[in-house]
Amino acid sequence: MDMELWWLVLPPLFFGMGWLAARIDIRQLLRETRKLPLAYYKGLNFLLNEEQDKAIAEFAEIIKSDPHSVDLNFALGSMFRRKGEHERAILIHQNLLARNDISAEQRLKGQYELALDFVKAGLFDRAEEMLQKLADSPYARTASQQLLDIYQLEKNWEKAIETANRLADGTASFQNEVAEFHCEMAQRDIANSQPEQARGNLEKALQIHRKCVRANMLLGDIAMAAGELDDAIEHWKRIENQDPQYLSLVGSRLMEAYKQAGRPAEGVQLLRTYLTSYPSLDIVDQVFQAISELDGLDTAKEFLYAELRRNASLLGLRSLVEVELHYVAAERRPDLEAVRNLLHEHTKKLAMYQCQQCGFRARQYYWHCPGCAGWESYLPKLGGGARVT
Ligand SMILES: [Zn+2]
């Protein structure tokens, strides 16, 4: 009888144990699945609030419990990169690529992400190698764009031209950029005392982009350095037909060439003609300097007053006060100096060139912005926009 009872107890016991085991598994599973989305959404929330450190901590926690989540690894990798923790980003992407359970698509993405890490870490050789491998993948175009940036940073203009030509299509011609790359090469040739090679590059720049002002500026510089004054003047004058607002950049050069050729009055006349068609404070300054040297300060002052009446501006007023300081009686001088100082203070920012893309200001004119790496993004005039009227 005892034996019979014992057999009766066994089935429910096994059933109970199985049920318990299943319950433990389900609980474990539920805990995991609940934990994943919660931490994930917390991380996402931090990310949206731009609290990157907290977001990274949350995502890193998820990866600890689920190291195989490829998407989370990608998310974490790109967050580390954005935060400037390049080594950690590189490590994550390298680990991903070392796995053999990721799809071909994920492998390509991993290669691209790793290349971006290398770019940000300044490891251009490794980035270049990685990006070149993506030439036949869906990442080909973005990889080429990254390569173009790298070649520009490395000043490897030959490869930059090759890459830009490959990227050129109906949506982007890269005409300006390629012409600028040729100008950069010409500038390098000039520094290496190879003016003929420089001329070749500049002619190419003009063939590619006939409005390339910089090419004519440099062709003029080469001619000037060789003492071919009329040739230099001819190149600089061509800028009027390319884009007259750039004339302000060659006004002083033109005046110098005319002076050396013994025809300074002709130079002043030319610049004054430009002024009537294309008002520019820089040219006003250049003409003012030339007239004071040629005809004396009185005539120059008259010219300045006339110009200021035509186009009133704070920078113009500043020049005028500078001139008046030469004439003012000793007892009035401190007052005028105070006005001059005040104007200087207010026009400090105006007397600079400014990038139209990123707002970077500089005392010298840049063809390639040091702030945003844009080409021809500076207006070729000082920020004399603050007019008196
Ligand atoms: Zn810029």
Coordinates of C-alpha atoms and ligand atoms in Angstrom, one line a residue:
M1 CA 0.0 0.0 0.0
D2 CA 2.8 2.4 0.9
M3 CA 4.5 1.6 -2.4
E4 CA 1.3 2.4 -4.3
L5 CA 1.0 5.7 -2.6
W6 CA 4.6 6.6 -3.4
W7 CA 4.0 6.1 -7.1
L8 CA 1.0 8.3 -6.9
V9 CA 3.1 11.2 -5.5
L10 CA 5.7 11.1 -8.2
P11 CA 3.8 12.5 -11.3
P12 CA 2.6 15.7 -9.5
L13 CA 6.1 16.2 -8.1
F14 CA 7.8 16.0 -11.5
F15 CA 5.1 18.3 -12.9
G16 CA 5.7 20.8 -10.1
M17 CA 9.4 20.7 -10.6
G18 CA 9.0 21.3 -14.4
W19 CA 6.5 24.1 -13.7
L20 CA 9.0 25.7 -11.3
A21 CA 11.9 25.4 -13.8
A22 CA 9.7 26.9 -16.5
R23 CA 8.6 29.6 -14.2
I24 CA 12.2 30.5 -13.3
D25 CA 13.1 30.7 -17.0
I26 CA 10.1 32.8 -17.9
R27 CA 10.9 35.1 -15.0
Q28 CA 14.5 35.4 -16.1
L29 CA 13.4 36.0 -19.6
L30 CA 10.9 38.6 -18.5
R31 CA 13.5 40.3 -16.4
E32 CA 15.9 40.5 -19.3
T33 CA 13.4 41.7 -21.8
R34 CA 12.1 44.2 -19.4
K35 CA 15.6 45.4 -18.5
L36 CA 16.7 45.9 -22.1
P37 CA 14.0 48.3 -23.2
L38 CA 14.0 50.2 -20.0
A39 CA 17.7 50.9 -20.0
Y40 CA 17.5 51.4 -23.8
Y41 CA 14.8 54.1 -23.4
K42 CA 16.6 55.6 -20.5
G43 CA 19.7 55.8 -22.7
L44 CA 17.7 57.3 -25.5
N45 CA 16.2 59.9 -23.2
F46 CA 19.7 61.0 -22.0
L47 CA 20.7 61.2 -25.6
L48 CA 17.8 63.4 -26.5
N49 CA 18.6 65.6 -23.6
E50 CA 22.2 65.8 -24.9
E51 CA 23.5 64.1 -21.7
Q52 CA 25.9 61.9 -23.6
D53 CA 27.8 60.6 -20.6
K54 CA 24.7 59.2 -19.0
A55 CA 23.5 57.8 -22.3
I56 CA 26.8 56.0 -22.8
A57 CA 26.6 54.6 -19.3
E58 CA 23.1 53.2 -19.9
F59 CA 24.0 51.7 -23.3
A60 CA 27.2 50.2 -21.9
E61 CA 25.1 48.6 -19.2
I62 CA 22.9 47.0 -21.9
I63 CA 25.8 45.7 -23.8
K64 CA 27.2 44.0 -20.7
S65 CA 24.0 42.0 -20.5
D66 CA 23.6 41.5 -24.2
P67 CA 27.1 41.8 -25.8
H68 CA 25.8 40.4 -29.1
S69 CA 23.5 43.4 -29.8
V70 CA 25.1 44.7 -33.0
D71 CA 22.9 47.8 -33.3
L72 CA 23.7 48.9 -29.7
N73 CA 27.4 48.4 -30.4
F74 CA 27.1 50.7 -33.4
A75 CA 25.2 53.3 -31.4
L76 CA 27.8 53.2 -28.6
G77 CA 30.7 53.4 -31.0
S78 CA 29.4 56.4 -32.8
M79 CA 28.6 58.1 -29.4
F80 CA 32.1 57.5 -28.2
R81 CA 33.4 59.0 -31.5
R82 CA 31.2 62.1 -31.2
K83 CA 32.4 62.5 -27.6
G84 CA 36.0 62.5 -28.8
E85 CA 36.8 59.1 -27.2
H86 CA 38.2 57.8 -30.4
E87 CA 40.1 54.8 -29.0
R88 CA 37.0 53.4 -27.4
A89 CA 35.1 53.9 -30.6
I90 CA 37.8 52.2 -32.6
L91 CA 37.8 49.3 -30.1
I92 CA 34.1 48.7 -30.3
H93 CA 34.1 48.8 -34.1
Q94 CA 37.2 46.5 -34.4
N95 CA 35.5 44.0 -32.0
L96 CA 32.4 44.1 -34.1
L97 CA 34.4 43.4 -37.3
A98 CA 36.3 40.5 -35.6
R99 CA 33.0 38.7 -35.1
N100 CA 31.8 36.1 -37.6
D101 CA 28.1 36.3 -36.7
I102 CA 27.4 39.7 -38.4
S103 CA 25.9 40.1 -41.8
A104 CA 27.8 41.4 -44.9
E105 CA 25.8 44.6 -44.6
Q106 CA 26.8 45.1 -41.0
R107 CA 30.4 44.4 -41.9
L108 CA 30.4 47.2 -44.5
K109 CA 28.8 49.5 -42.0
G110 CA 31.4 48.5 -39.4
Q111 CA 34.2 49.3 -41.9
Y112 CA 32.8 52.7 -42.7
E113 CA 32.3 53.5 -39.0
L114 CA 35.8 52.4 -38.2
A115 CA 37.1 54.6 -41.0
L116 CA 35.3 57.6 -39.5
D117 CA 36.9 56.8 -36.1
F118 CA 40.3 56.8 -37.8
V119 CA 39.5 60.2 -39.5
K120 CA 38.5 61.8 -36.2
A121 CA 41.5 60.3 -34.4
G122 CA 43.7 61.9 -37.1
L123 CA 44.9 58.4 -38.3
F124 CA 44.5 59.4 -42.0
D125 CA 46.6 56.5 -43.4
R126 CA 44.5 53.9 -41.8
A127 CA 41.3 55.8 -42.6
E128 CA 42.3 56.1 -46.3
E129 CA 43.0 52.3 -46.5
M130 CA 39.7 51.5 -44.9
L131 CA 37.7 53.9 -47.1
Q132 CA 39.4 52.7 -50.3
K133 CA 38.1 49.2 -49.5
L134 CA 34.6 50.5 -49.7
A135 CA 34.9 51.7 -53.3
D136 CA 32.5 49.0 -54.7
S137 CA 30.1 49.1 -51.8
P138 CA 26.9 51.1 -51.2
Y139 CA 29.2 53.4 -49.1
A140 CA 31.3 54.3 -52.1
R141 CA 30.1 57.9 -52.4
T142 CA 30.2 58.8 -48.8
A143 CA 33.6 57.1 -48.5
S144 CA 34.9 59.2 -51.5
Q145 CA 33.6 62.3 -49.8
Q146 CA 35.5 61.4 -46.6
L147 CA 38.6 60.7 -48.8
L148 CA 38.2 64.1 -50.4
D149 CA 38.3 65.7 -46.9
I150 CA 41.3 63.7 -45.9
Y151 CA 43.3 64.7 -49.1
Q152 CA 42.5 68.3 -48.5
L153 CA 43.7 68.1 -44.9
E154 CA 46.8 66.4 -46.0
K155 CA 47.2 69.0 -48.9
N156 CA 47.4 66.1 -51.3
W157 CA 45.9 68.1 -54.1
E158 CA 46.6 65.6 -56.9
K159 CA 44.5 62.9 -55.1
A160 CA 42.0 65.5 -54.1
I161 CA 41.5 66.4 -57.8
E162 CA 41.2 62.7 -58.8
T163 CA 38.6 62.1 -56.0
A164 CA 36.6 65.3 -56.8
N165 CA 36.4 64.3 -60.4
R166 CA 35.1 60.9 -59.5
L167 CA 32.4 62.5 -57.2
A168 CA 31.3 65.1 -59.8
D169 CA 27.9 64.4 -61.2
G170 CA 24.7 66.2 -62.1
T171 CA 24.1 67.4 -58.5
A172 CA 27.6 68.6 -57.7
S173 CA 30.2 69.7 -60.3
F174 CA 33.2 70.3 -57.9
Q175 CA 34.3 72.9 -60.4
N176 CA 35.2 75.6 -57.8
E177 CA 37.0 73.1 -55.6
V178 CA 39.1 71.5 -58.4
A179 CA 40.1 75.0 -59.7
E180 CA 41.1 75.9 -56.1
F181 CA 43.1 72.6 -55.8
H182 CA 45.0 73.7 -58.9
C183 CA 45.6 77.1 -57.4
E184 CA 46.9 75.4 -54.2
M185 CA 49.3 73.4 -56.4
A186 CA 50.3 76.6 -58.2
Q187 CA 51.0 78.3 -54.9
R188 CA 53.2 75.3 -53.9
D189 CA 55.0 75.6 -57.2
I190 CA 55.6 79.4 -56.6
A191 CA 57.0 78.6 -53.2
N192 CA 59.3 76.0 -54.9
S193 CA 60.5 78.6 -57.4
Q194 CA 58.8 76.8 -60.3
P195 CA 56.8 79.6 -61.9
E196 CA 56.3 77.8 -65.2
Q197 CA 54.7 74.8 -63.5
A198 CA 52.6 77.2 -61.5
R199 CA 51.4 78.9 -64.7
G200 CA 50.4 75.5 -66.1
N201 CA 48.3 74.8 -63.0
L202 CA 46.7 78.2 -63.1
E203 CA 45.8 77.8 -66.8
K204 CA 44.2 74.5 -65.9
A205 CA 42.2 76.2 -63.1
L206 CA 40.8 78.7 -65.5
Q207 CA 39.9 76.0 -68.1
I208 CA 38.0 74.2 -65.4
H209 CA 36.4 77.3 -63.8
R210 CA 36.7 80.4 -66.0
K211 CA 35.5 82.6 -63.1
C212 CA 38.4 81.4 -60.9
V213 CA 39.6 84.8 -59.6
R214 CA 42.4 83.4 -57.6
A215 CA 44.0 82.0 -60.7
N216 CA 44.2 85.4 -62.3
M217 CA 45.5 86.9 -59.1
L218 CA 48.3 84.4 -59.0
L219 CA 49.1 84.7 -62.7
G220 CA 49.4 88.4 -62.1
D221 CA 51.7 87.8 -59.1
I222 CA 54.0 85.5 -61.2
A223 CA 54.2 88.1 -63.9
M224 CA 54.9 90.9 -61.4
A225 CA 57.7 88.8 -59.8
A226 CA 59.2 88.4 -63.2
G227 CA 59.0 92.2 -63.8
E228 CA 56.4 91.8 -66.5
L229 CA 54.3 94.7 -65.2
D230 CA 51.8 95.1 -68.1
D231 CA 51.2 91.4 -68.1
A232 CA 50.5 91.5 -64.4
I233 CA 48.1 94.5 -64.8
E234 CA 46.4 92.6 -67.6
H235 CA 45.7 89.5 -65.4
W236 CA 44.4 91.6 -62.5
K237 CA 42.2 93.7 -64.7
R238 CA 40.5 90.5 -66.0
I239 CA 39.0 90.0 -62.5
E240 CA 36.5 92.8 -63.3
N241 CA 34.8 90.4 -65.8
Q242 CA 35.1 87.4 -63.5
D243 CA 33.6 88.9 -60.3
P244 CA 34.2 92.6 -59.7
Q245 CA 33.8 92.4 -55.9
Y246 CA 37.2 90.7 -55.8
L247 CA 38.8 93.8 -57.3
S248 CA 39.4 95.1 -53.8
L249 CA 41.9 92.2 -53.3
V250 CA 44.1 93.4 -56.2
G251 CA 43.7 97.2 -55.9
S252 CA 47.0 97.6 -54.0
R253 CA 48.8 95.2 -56.4
L254 CA 47.5 97.2 -59.4
M255 CA 48.7 100.5 -57.8
E256 CA 52.1 99.0 -57.1
A257 CA 52.5 97.8 -60.7
Y258 CA 51.4 101.1 -62.2
K259 CA 53.9 102.9 -59.8
Q260 CA 56.7 100.6 -60.9
A261 CA 55.8 101.2 -64.5
G262 CA 56.0 105.0 -63.8
R263 CA 52.3 105.5 -64.5
P264 CA 50.8 106.0 -61.0
A265 CA 48.1 108.5 -62.2
E266 CA 46.8 105.8 -64.6
G267 CA 46.5 103.4 -61.6
V268 CA 44.5 106.0 -59.6
Q269 CA 42.3 106.6 -62.6
L270 CA 41.6 102.9 -63.0
L271 CA 40.8 102.4 -59.3
R272 CA 38.5 105.4 -59.3
T273 CA 36.6 104.0 -62.3
Y274 CA 36.2 100.8 -60.4
L275 CA 34.8 102.8 -57.4
T276 CA 32.1 104.4 -59.4
S277 CA 30.8 101.0 -60.6
Y278 CA 31.6 98.9 -57.5
P279 CA 31.7 100.8 -54.3
S280 CA 34.2 99.3 -51.9
L281 CA 35.8 100.7 -48.7
D282 CA 39.0 98.8 -49.4
I283 CA 39.4 100.5 -52.8
V284 CA 38.6 103.9 -51.2
D285 CA 41.5 103.2 -48.8
Q286 CA 43.8 102.2 -51.6
V287 CA 42.9 105.3 -53.7
F288 CA 43.3 107.5 -50.7
Q289 CA 46.8 106.2 -50.0
A290 CA 47.8 106.6 -53.7
I291 CA 46.4 110.1 -53.9
S292 CA 48.2 111.2 -50.7
E293 CA 51.5 109.9 -52.1
L294 CA 50.8 111.4 -55.5
D295 CA 49.0 114.7 -54.8
G296 CA 49.4 115.3 -51.1
L297 CA 47.1 114.9 -48.1
D298 CA 44.8 117.8 -49.0
T299 CA 43.6 116.3 -52.2
A300 CA 43.4 112.9 -50.6
K301 CA 41.2 114.3 -47.9
E302 CA 38.8 115.9 -50.4
F303 CA 38.5 112.6 -52.1
L304 CA 37.7 110.8 -48.8
Y305 CA 35.0 113.4 -47.9
A306 CA 33.4 113.0 -51.3
E307 CA 33.4 109.2 -51.0
L308 CA 32.0 109.3 -47.5
R309 CA 29.1 111.5 -48.7
R310 CA 28.5 109.0 -51.4
N311 CA 28.7 105.9 -49.2
A312 CA 28.6 106.6 -45.5
S313 CA 30.1 103.9 -43.3
L314 CA 31.8 103.6 -39.9
L315 CA 35.0 102.4 -41.3
G316 CA 35.1 105.3 -43.7
L317 CA 34.5 107.7 -40.8
R318 CA 37.3 106.1 -39.0
S319 CA 39.7 106.8 -41.9
L320 CA 38.4 110.3 -42.0
V321 CA 39.1 111.0 -38.3
E322 CA 42.6 109.6 -38.8
V323 CA 43.2 112.2 -41.6
E324 CA 41.7 115.0 -39.6
L325 CA 44.2 114.3 -36.8
H326 CA 46.9 115.6 -39.2
Y327 CA 45.0 119.0 -39.4
V328 CA 43.5 119.5 -36.0
A329 CA 44.8 122.3 -33.7
A330 CA 46.8 121.1 -30.7
E331 CA 44.1 122.0 -28.1
R332 CA 41.4 120.1 -30.0
R333 CA 43.6 117.0 -30.6
P334 CA 42.7 115.1 -27.4
D335 CA 39.0 115.3 -28.2
L336 CA 39.5 114.0 -31.7
E337 CA 41.8 111.3 -30.4
A338 CA 39.0 110.2 -28.1
V339 CA 36.6 110.0 -31.0
R340 CA 39.2 108.1 -33.0
N341 CA 39.7 105.6 -30.1
L342 CA 35.9 105.1 -29.7
L343 CA 35.5 104.5 -33.5
H344 CA 38.4 102.0 -33.4
E345 CA 36.8 100.1 -30.6
H346 CA 33.5 99.9 -32.4
T347 CA 34.9 99.0 -35.8
K348 CA 37.4 96.4 -34.6
K349 CA 35.3 93.6 -35.7
L350 CA 34.3 95.3 -38.9
A351 CA 37.8 95.7 -40.1
M352 CA 38.0 91.9 -40.7
Y353 CA 37.1 89.4 -43.3
Q354 CA 34.3 87.0 -42.4
C355 CA 33.4 83.5 -43.6
Q356 CA 29.9 83.4 -44.9
Q357 CA 29.5 79.8 -43.9
C358 CA 30.8 79.6 -40.3
G359 CA 31.2 83.3 -39.3
F360 CA 35.0 82.9 -38.6
R361 CA 36.6 86.3 -38.7
A362 CA 40.2 87.0 -39.8
R363 CA 42.5 89.9 -40.5
Q364 CA 43.7 88.3 -43.7
Y365 CA 41.7 87.0 -46.6
Y366 CA 41.4 83.2 -46.9
W367 CA 40.4 81.2 -49.9
H368 CA 40.1 78.1 -47.7
C369 CA 38.4 78.8 -44.4
P370 CA 40.5 77.7 -41.4
G371 CA 37.2 77.4 -39.4
C372 CA 35.0 75.3 -41.6
A373 CA 37.3 74.3 -44.5
G374 CA 34.9 76.0 -47.0
W375 CA 36.3 77.2 -50.3
E376 CA 35.8 80.8 -51.4
S377 CA 33.5 81.3 -48.4
Y378 CA 34.9 84.8 -47.4
L379 CA 33.4 87.9 -48.8
P380 CA 36.3 89.8 -50.4
K381 CA 35.7 92.9 -48.4
L382 CA 36.1 94.1 -44.9
G383 CA 32.9 93.9 -42.8
G384 CA 32.1 97.6 -43.5
G385 CA 28.4 96.8 -43.5
A386 CA 27.7 99.0 -40.4
R387 CA 26.7 102.2 -42.2
V388 CA 26.4 105.5 -40.5
T389 CA 23.0 106.2 -42.1
Ligands
ZN1 ZN 34.2 79.1 -42.5

